[in-house]
Every structure is written in structure tokens, then in C-alpha cells.
Short mmCIF file of C-alpha atoms and ligand atoms in Angstrom, two decimals:
data_model
loop_
_atom_site.label_atom_id
_atom_site.label_comp_id
_atom_site.label_asym_id
_atom_site.label_seq_id
_atom_site.Cartn_x
_atom_site.Cartn_y
_atom_site.Cartn_z
CA UNK A 2 -0.12 -0.03 -0.34
CA UNK A 3 1.44 2.75 -0.63
CA UNK A 4 2.07 5.85 1.86
CA UNK A 5 -0.54 8.85 2.88
CA UNK A 6 0.83 12.05 3.94
CA UNK A 7 -1.24 14.62 5.34
CA UNK A 8 -0.55 18.35 4.33
CA UNK A 9 -1.08 20.28 7.11
CA UNK A 10 -2.34 24.40 5.43
CA UNK A 11 -3.32 27.23 8.43
CA UNK A 12 -5.11 29.49 6.37
CA UNK A 13 -6.07 32.90 8.19
CA UNK A 14 -6.87 35.85 5.68
CA UNK A 15 -5.70 34.32 1.86
CA UNK A 16 -8.28 34.34 0.27
CA UNK A 17 -5.90 35.83 -2.87
CA UNK A 18 -2.85 32.94 -2.42
CA UNK A 19 -4.96 29.77 -1.31
CA UNK A 20 -6.19 28.99 -4.83
CA UNK A 21 -1.90 29.77 -5.99
CA UNK A 22 -1.08 27.51 -3.20
CA UNK A 23 -3.10 24.47 -4.38
CA UNK A 24 -2.32 25.02 -7.84
CA UNK A 25 1.55 25.46 -7.19
CA UNK A 26 0.94 22.23 -4.39
CA UNK A 27 -1.02 19.99 -6.99
CA UNK A 28 1.80 20.35 -9.82
CA UNK A 29 4.90 18.72 -7.30
CA UNK A 30 1.94 15.86 -5.82
CA UNK A 31 1.97 15.30 -9.36
CA UNK A 32 5.14 14.59 -9.98
CA UNK A 33 5.84 11.97 -6.68
CA UNK A 34 4.35 8.66 -7.48
CA UNK A 35 3.23 5.49 -5.06
CA UNK A 36 2.03 8.57 -3.15
CA UNK A 37 -0.98 10.01 -1.58
CA UNK A 38 -1.48 13.14 -0.69
CA UNK A 39 -4.83 14.53 2.00
CA UNK A 40 -4.21 18.09 2.12
CA UNK A 41 -5.91 19.65 5.64
CA UNK A 42 -7.15 22.95 5.68
CA UNK A 43 -8.28 24.63 8.56
CA UNK A 44 -9.59 27.98 8.74
CA UNK A 45 -8.42 30.36 12.14
CA UNK A 46 -11.61 32.39 11.56
CA UNK A 47 -11.02 34.05 8.55
CA UNK A 48 -13.07 37.43 8.57
CA UNK A 49 -12.16 37.42 4.32
CA UNK A 50 -13.61 34.71 1.67
CA UNK A 51 -10.71 32.14 2.64
CA UNK A 52 -14.02 29.54 3.51
CA UNK A 53 -15.74 29.55 0.61
CA UNK A 54 -11.84 29.41 -0.88
CA UNK A 55 -11.48 25.93 0.65
CA UNK A 56 -15.02 25.29 -0.05
CA UNK A 57 -14.84 26.10 -3.43
CA UNK A 58 -11.35 23.77 -3.55
CA UNK A 59 -13.64 20.86 -1.84
CA UNK A 60 -15.69 20.16 -4.08
CA UNK A 61 -13.17 20.26 -7.41
CA UNK A 62 -11.14 17.98 -5.33
CA UNK A 63 -11.62 14.38 -3.48
CA UNK A 64 -7.77 15.33 -1.18
CA UNK A 65 -9.35 17.86 0.11
CA UNK A 66 -10.05 18.03 4.25
CA UNK A 67 -10.94 21.54 6.14
CA UNK A 68 -11.62 22.16 10.06
CA UNK A 69 -12.75 25.70 9.88
CA UNK A 70 -12.52 27.20 13.38
CA UNK A 71 -15.24 29.24 15.09
CA UNK A 72 -12.57 32.12 15.31
CA UNK A 73 -9.75 33.25 15.35
CA UNK A 74 -7.41 31.19 17.70
CA UNK A 75 -3.71 32.04 15.99
CA UNK A 76 -1.56 29.72 13.93
CA UNK A 77 -0.35 27.48 16.89
CA UNK A 78 -3.93 26.26 17.28
CA UNK A 79 -4.50 26.25 14.10
CA UNK A 80 -0.91 23.30 13.75
CA UNK A 81 -1.53 21.99 16.32
CA UNK A 82 -6.16 21.13 14.96
CA UNK A 83 -4.38 19.71 12.49
CA UNK A 84 -2.27 17.72 13.28
CA UNK A 85 -5.05 16.71 15.82
CA UNK A 86 -6.80 15.39 12.37
CA UNK A 87 -4.50 15.04 9.99
CA UNK A 88 -4.45 10.68 9.54
CA UNK A 89 -1.05 10.03 7.00
CA UNK A 90 1.37 8.33 8.42
CA UNK A 91 3.99 11.60 6.95
CA UNK A 92 2.83 15.27 8.23
CA UNK A 93 3.77 18.15 6.71
CA UNK A 94 2.99 21.79 7.41
CA UNK A 95 2.88 24.65 5.10
CA UNK A 96 2.19 28.31 5.34
CA UNK A 97 -0.38 28.94 2.84
CA UNK A 98 1.55 31.66 1.68
CA UNK A 99 4.19 29.68 -0.99
CA UNK A 100 6.97 31.22 1.62
CA UNK A 101 7.11 27.09 2.06
CA UNK A 102 8.18 25.61 -1.41
CA UNK A 103 6.41 22.87 -2.67
CA UNK A 104 8.98 21.62 -4.99
CA UNK A 105 10.99 20.52 -0.89
CA UNK A 106 8.32 18.28 -0.70
CA UNK A 107 10.06 15.00 -3.00
CA UNK A 108 13.22 15.46 -1.14
CA UNK A 109 11.84 15.41 2.16
CA UNK A 110 9.58 12.67 2.01
CA UNK A 111 12.62 11.25 0.44
CA UNK A 112 14.51 10.96 4.24
CA UNK A 113 11.94 10.07 6.13
CA UNK A 114 10.77 7.41 4.36
CA UNK A 115 14.42 5.64 3.98
CA UNK A 116 13.23 5.32 8.23
CA UNK A 117 17.56 7.10 8.59
CA UNK A 118 14.93 10.39 9.81
CA UNK A 119 11.83 11.43 11.84
CA UNK A 120 11.42 14.29 10.22
CA UNK A 121 12.75 16.56 7.45
CA UNK A 122 12.39 20.61 8.59
CA UNK A 123 13.55 23.34 6.85
CA UNK A 124 15.11 26.68 7.71
CA UNK A 125 15.94 29.67 5.76
CA UNK A 126 19.84 30.64 5.33
CA UNK A 127 18.74 34.14 4.12
CA UNK A 128 16.02 37.17 4.94
CA UNK A 129 15.87 38.82 2.07
CA UNK A 130 12.23 40.61 1.47
CA UNK A 131 11.84 41.35 5.31
CA UNK A 132 12.47 44.93 7.36
CA UNK A 133 15.56 45.23 8.77
CA UNK A 134 14.89 45.06 12.37
CA UNK A 135 12.52 42.35 12.91
CA UNK A 136 15.66 40.76 11.32
CA UNK A 137 18.30 42.00 14.18
CA UNK A 138 14.85 41.72 16.56
CA UNK A 139 14.45 37.74 15.28
CA UNK A 140 18.22 36.72 15.60
CA UNK A 141 18.57 37.89 19.11
CA UNK A 142 15.37 36.13 19.65
CA UNK A 143 17.44 33.10 18.14
CA UNK A 144 19.94 33.45 20.46
CA UNK A 145 19.14 34.60 23.18
CA UNK A 146 16.04 30.71 22.93
CA UNK A 147 19.07 29.40 22.75
CA UNK A 148 21.45 29.74 25.67
CA UNK A 149 18.17 30.14 27.94
CA UNK A 150 15.96 27.36 26.80
CA UNK A 151 16.47 23.29 26.86
CA UNK A 152 14.46 23.46 23.56
CA UNK A 153 17.19 23.16 20.33
CA UNK A 154 15.48 25.75 18.50
CA UNK A 155 16.99 26.67 15.25
CA UNK A 156 17.32 30.33 13.71
CA UNK A 157 15.88 30.62 10.89
CA UNK A 158 13.35 27.36 10.78
CA UNK A 159 10.28 27.28 9.65
CA UNK A 160 7.77 25.26 11.00
CA UNK A 161 7.35 23.31 7.38
CA UNK A 162 9.04 19.95 8.31
CA UNK A 163 7.23 16.80 7.34
CA UNK A 164 7.36 14.53 10.23
CA UNK A 165 6.71 10.54 11.01
CA UNK A 166 4.60 9.09 12.72
CA UNK A 167 6.23 8.24 16.16
CA UNK A 168 7.77 12.75 15.72
CA UNK A 169 3.39 13.98 15.55
CA UNK A 170 2.96 11.43 18.28
CA UNK A 171 5.60 12.81 20.93
CA UNK A 172 3.81 16.13 20.18
CA UNK A 173 0.34 15.01 20.47
CA UNK A 174 1.65 14.08 24.34
CA UNK A 175 2.34 18.08 24.44
CA UNK A 176 -0.96 18.54 26.78
CA UNK A 177 -0.23 21.89 26.91
CA UNK A 178 -2.02 24.76 26.47
CA UNK A 179 0.13 26.71 25.73
CA UNK A 180 1.96 25.50 22.49
CA UNK A 181 4.94 27.03 21.28
CA UNK A 182 5.49 25.71 18.35
CA UNK A 183 9.69 26.63 18.03
CA UNK A 184 9.83 25.38 20.94
CA UNK A 185 7.70 22.08 20.49
CA UNK A 186 9.46 20.57 17.60
CA UNK A 187 13.19 21.76 19.42
CA UNK A 188 12.33 19.60 22.67
CA UNK A 189 10.49 16.23 21.78
CA UNK A 190 14.16 15.15 20.10
CA UNK A 191 14.48 12.39 17.45
CA UNK A 192 16.80 12.42 13.94
CA UNK A 193 15.56 16.06 11.75
CA UNK A 194 17.24 16.54 8.72
CA UNK A 195 18.12 19.78 8.15
CA UNK A 196 17.27 21.32 5.29
CA UNK A 197 18.00 25.27 3.88
CA UNK A 198 16.78 27.54 1.72
CA UNK A 199 16.83 31.73 0.24
CA UNK A 200 13.90 33.71 2.14
CA UNK A 201 10.79 33.27 -0.82
CA UNK A 202 8.73 36.37 -0.19
CA UNK A 203 4.34 35.58 0.12
CA UNK A 204 2.97 35.54 -3.05
CA UNK A 205 -0.72 37.24 -2.34
CA UNK A 206 -1.91 38.87 1.22
CA UNK A 207 -1.08 40.37 3.80
CA UNK A 208 1.51 38.80 6.91
CA UNK A 209 -0.81 38.21 9.94
CA UNK A 210 2.71 39.27 11.61
CA UNK A 211 2.64 43.39 13.41
CA UNK A 212 5.91 43.55 15.30
CA UNK A 213 4.18 44.50 18.26
CA UNK A 214 2.32 41.02 17.55
CA UNK A 215 5.92 38.77 17.09
CA UNK A 216 6.43 40.57 20.35
CA UNK A 217 4.54 39.45 22.57
CA UNK A 218 4.53 35.74 20.39
CA UNK A 219 8.49 36.25 21.68
CA UNK A 220 7.47 37.09 25.30
CA UNK A 221 5.49 33.40 24.93
CA UNK A 222 8.12 31.74 23.78
CA UNK A 223 10.50 32.82 26.51
CA UNK A 224 8.15 31.97 29.32
CA UNK A 225 7.17 28.38 27.93
CA UNK A 226 10.41 27.12 27.30
CA UNK A 227 12.51 29.00 29.61
CA UNK A 228 12.66 29.16 33.79
CA UNK A 229 15.14 31.68 33.82
CA UNK A 230 14.05 34.65 33.31
CA UNK A 231 12.68 33.72 37.48
CA UNK A 232 16.10 32.50 38.37
CA UNK A 233 17.59 36.03 36.89
CA UNK A 234 15.73 37.90 39.19
CA UNK A 235 16.66 36.02 42.66
CA UNK A 236 20.05 36.97 40.81
CA UNK A 237 19.28 40.40 41.03
CA UNK A 238 17.44 40.99 44.77
CA UNK A 239 20.87 38.36 46.09
CA UNK A 240 23.16 41.24 44.00
CA UNK A 241 21.55 43.95 45.46
CA UNK A 242 21.39 42.53 49.20
CA UNK A 243 25.28 42.29 48.62
CA UNK A 244 25.37 46.36 47.47
CA UNK A 245 22.98 47.26 49.90
CA UNK A 246 25.69 45.60 52.24
CA UNK A 247 28.76 47.30 51.43
CA UNK A 248 26.36 50.57 51.24
CA UNK A 249 25.68 50.31 55.03
CA UNK A 250 29.17 49.28 55.54
CA UNK A 251 30.25 52.35 54.01
CA UNK A 252 27.58 54.99 55.92
CA UNK A 253 28.71 53.58 59.20
CA UNK A 254 32.36 53.99 58.90
CA UNK A 255 31.88 57.72 57.05
CA UNK A 256 29.76 58.65 60.81
CA UNK A 257 32.78 57.15 62.42
CA UNK A 258 35.39 59.49 60.86
CA UNK A 259 33.32 61.84 60.27
CA UNK A 260 29.98 62.39 62.35
CA UNK A 261 27.04 62.05 59.88
CA UNK A 262 26.09 65.42 57.96
CA UNK A 263 22.93 64.62 56.47
CA UNK A 264 23.32 65.03 53.27
CA UNK A 265 22.26 62.40 50.21
CA UNK A 266 18.93 63.03 49.58
CA UNK A 267 19.44 63.67 45.64
CA UNK A 268 21.04 59.38 46.23
CA UNK A 269 18.45 58.24 48.32
CA UNK A 270 15.60 58.71 45.89
CA UNK A 271 17.52 57.59 43.09
CA UNK A 272 19.01 54.10 44.56
CA UNK A 273 15.08 54.05 45.89
CA UNK A 274 13.65 54.11 42.47
CA UNK A 275 16.32 52.06 41.17
CA UNK A 276 15.21 49.60 43.74
CA UNK A 277 11.71 49.92 43.37
CA UNK A 278 12.26 49.67 39.64
CA UNK A 279 14.47 45.65 40.20
CA UNK A 280 11.75 44.39 42.27
CA UNK A 281 7.95 46.16 39.77
CA UNK A 282 10.54 44.22 37.08
CA UNK A 283 10.66 40.91 39.20
CA UNK A 284 7.52 40.98 39.76
CA UNK A 285 6.65 41.01 36.42
CA UNK A 286 8.67 37.77 35.10
CA UNK A 287 7.41 36.60 38.39
CA UNK A 288 3.52 37.71 36.84
CA UNK A 289 4.02 36.77 33.21
CA UNK A 290 4.70 32.91 34.51
CA UNK A 291 1.98 33.47 37.10
CA UNK A 292 -0.44 33.91 33.94
CA UNK A 293 0.47 31.28 32.33
CA UNK A 294 0.23 28.88 34.83
CA UNK A 295 -3.48 30.42 35.06
CA UNK A 296 -4.02 29.99 31.11
CA UNK A 297 -2.67 25.71 31.99
CA UNK A 298 -4.98 25.14 34.91
CA UNK A 299 -8.04 25.98 33.33
CA UNK A 300 -7.66 23.53 30.78
CA UNK A 301 -9.79 25.06 27.54
CA UNK A 302 -9.43 24.41 24.21
CA UNK A 303 -7.29 25.36 22.28
CA UNK A 304 -8.58 25.61 19.84
CA UNK A 305 -13.08 25.25 19.36
CA UNK A 306 -13.82 24.18 15.84
CA UNK A 307 -17.34 25.23 14.17
CA UNK A 308 -17.51 22.19 10.80
CA UNK A 309 -14.98 20.26 9.47
CA UNK A 310 -15.21 16.77 7.37
CA UNK A 311 -12.62 15.24 8.59
CA UNK A 312 -13.33 11.03 10.25
CA UNK A 313 -11.85 11.20 13.57
CA UNK A 314 -11.44 8.89 15.28
CA UNK A 315 -14.10 9.40 17.73
CA UNK A 316 -16.16 9.14 14.32
CA UNK A 317 -15.35 5.91 13.29
CA UNK A 318 -16.07 4.76 16.30
CA UNK A 319 -19.79 5.68 16.05
CA UNK A 320 -20.18 4.89 12.69
CA UNK A 321 -18.92 1.44 13.80
CA UNK A 322 -21.03 1.26 17.05
CA UNK A 323 -24.15 1.57 14.50
CA UNK A 324 -23.52 -0.13 12.65
CA UNK A 325 -23.00 -3.09 14.78
CA UNK A 326 -26.51 -1.34 16.77
N1 LIG B 430 -1.75 32.12 10.00
C1 LIG B 430 -2.66 31.77 10.14
N2 LIG B 430 -3.01 31.97 12.13
C2 LIG B 430 -3.28 33.42 12.25
C3 LIG B 430 -1.36 33.86 11.48
C4 LIG B 430 -0.99 33.15 10.78
O1 LIG B 430 -3.28 30.17 10.68
O2 LIG B 430 -3.77 34.02 13.33
C5 LIG B 430 -1.17 31.47 9.21
C6 LIG B 430 -1.38 32.18 7.74
O3 LIG B 430 -2.66 32.75 6.94
C7 LIG B 430 -0.03 31.84 6.62
C8 LIG B 430 0.79 31.06 8.10
O4 LIG B 430 -0.20 31.44 8.69
O5 LIG B 430 -0.78 30.11 6.28
C9 LIG B 430 1.49 32.44 8.05
O6 LIG B 430 1.99 33.53 8.22
P1 LIG B 430 2.42 34.55 7.52
O7 LIG B 430 2.94 34.40 6.61
O8 LIG B 430 1.05 35.92 8.02
O9 LIG B 430 3.73 34.82 8.73
P2 LIG B 430 5.03 35.17 7.98
O10 LIG B 430 5.07 34.28 7.34
O11 LIG B 430 5.34 36.60 7.47
O12 LIG B 430 5.91 35.27 9.39
MG1 LIG B 431 4.71 34.09 5.30
#
């Protein structure tokens, strides 16, 4: 029996890009003999015509599956939904804007199907066409993450990755609400083949990531995959204690030697505001972790489905039961 590859495509306001995407993907699929494909579109609460475009594709091609969210839950949630619903022997995640070249699929498949690798991942070696300031902060983020986190997060790594069932199974065991994909992919282990390519600009539509959104996302990533900031705030506390002790000794010695001319009001204000600043900063760090913990303990679903045409295992069970009855 030939292998089935599930292609997961998170879509958020991609009405212009989707038809072009499917066309390109189809061309590559045609060249791959002995492999079956299912294309699983996840509509992440688009406000444009994306849903109808997907329904239109579904009516034309019999390998199209879809899951529609009730609102926008973010790309991570869309990827998670894709992994939850994919049935293939191999699963690949691709952006809808053709920034993940479908032409790499045969190569990726050759690595994972040979059994030598459990996943074939891609990273872009250039950030051509991206605002320089964005590239700069992205680089800083990857450097920082490399230092403070156990997860192996590769600079320029895209979410475009083909995985075998073993790899997908491991991802699905990560039950957290704050499912930060970049960290999760890098934390499960297994053997990954990295494929490098030049950055491609999006074919149509606009990027969904503003600078502010990316910034918030990177903080989320740090909180999800590192506890170093907490250690940092304790370290700062300790350092401040040391400085204070030295200062006390200095003041006592000065009093004994020179008496006590009351002065130093401005320096006092500086010291108090400095310490208050550090305290608020540390509280903020703790608050970040507390907020995430709060969200985790609520156990809310990562996404809510409005409509879908996939066969869940659950539904399959129901069908079987009906037949038996
Ligand atoms: N996306 C999504 N939900 C979101 C934002 C983005 O599903 O809330 C999808 C989007 O449709 C695209 C992919 O994630 O298929 C990558 O988004 P985008 O191209 O805007 O990001 P960039 O490539 O600029 O980092
Ligand atoms: Mg893109």
C-alpha cells in the first residue's frame, strides 16, 4: 500500500493566496508517484472569503479536508488542530502563502521515508525581503533562546516540516495550553534532517505578523520554554542585597570618621527608585509565569471547531457502533 502524506495548511485571511497555493502544490503532488496526499486546510477564523475558497477546492478535488475554527486562535492552534486531525503516515505543515516551497516535498519525503530520519525540517538561510529591524530582533530572540532554554530552536527554522507518525505522536503528547510550536518541535528529540533554502516572499495577501505581535509571541516562547528569567530575578535580588550591605558599611564608617552631616537626599531618591524598578521588574517576570500557569490550570481547549469534514477516530467509533447495532 502506498504512503499517505497529510499536508496541514493553517489559513488566516488567505483568499488570494489559496488558489495559487493549491495549484503549485498540485503540480508537485502529480510528480510524486506511489504517494497519496490529503490536504488539510485549517481556517483560523478568517474574516475574508477563505472558507468559501476552501469549500470550492473541496468540491473540485477529493483529497481536500478542512477544519474551520469558530474564531481566530493563532497559527499554533491551527497547527495543533491539523496534527490532531491528520491521518497520514507522514504529516507536513505548510504556510498558505507559498513561502514554504512545495518543490522541497520530494526531498523531504525521501529523508523520512528512508527511515533514517524522523523529521525533515527546513530553515531559511537568508531573510531577504524582510524589514532589517525585524530580522535583527529575530536573530536576538534565537540567540537568547539558545542560551536560556533546553529546547533546540534553530535560527530561521520554519514550521515547514515533514514528520513520521512517531514524531507526530510525541508532539501530541505535549498537552499544554501554551503550545509554542517552535519550542515543541525542538524539544521532542528524534533525528531531524535540516534542509536549507533562500527566503521566498509571500505570493499574495499580507503578513499577519506585526512587530508588536511578534514581540509578544517571543515573550510567550521564552516563558513557555525557559525558567531562566525567574532565576534572573532572584539573582538581581541577591546582588541588590550585597550592594546594600556594602553601602551600610560605608555609611557607618563615614559616620564614625566624619560625624553625620545630613546630606544625600538626591542620591537616596535615586537608590529608592532604582530598587523599586528592580522590584517591579521581578514582579512582572513572576506575573508572566503566573499568568501562563493560570491559563494552563483552566484547561481550556486550544481551539474550538465550527465545522469540519475530517473523519475523527471518535466519529469512526460511532459509525462502527451504529453498524453493530
Ligand atoms: N496564520 C494563521 N493564523 C494566524 C496568523 C497566521 O493560521 O493567526 C497562517 C497564515 O495564513 C499563513 C501562516 O500562518 O499560512 C504564516 O503566516 P504569515 O505568512 O502571515 O507569517 P510570516 O510568513 O510573515 O511569518
Ligand atoms: Mg508568510
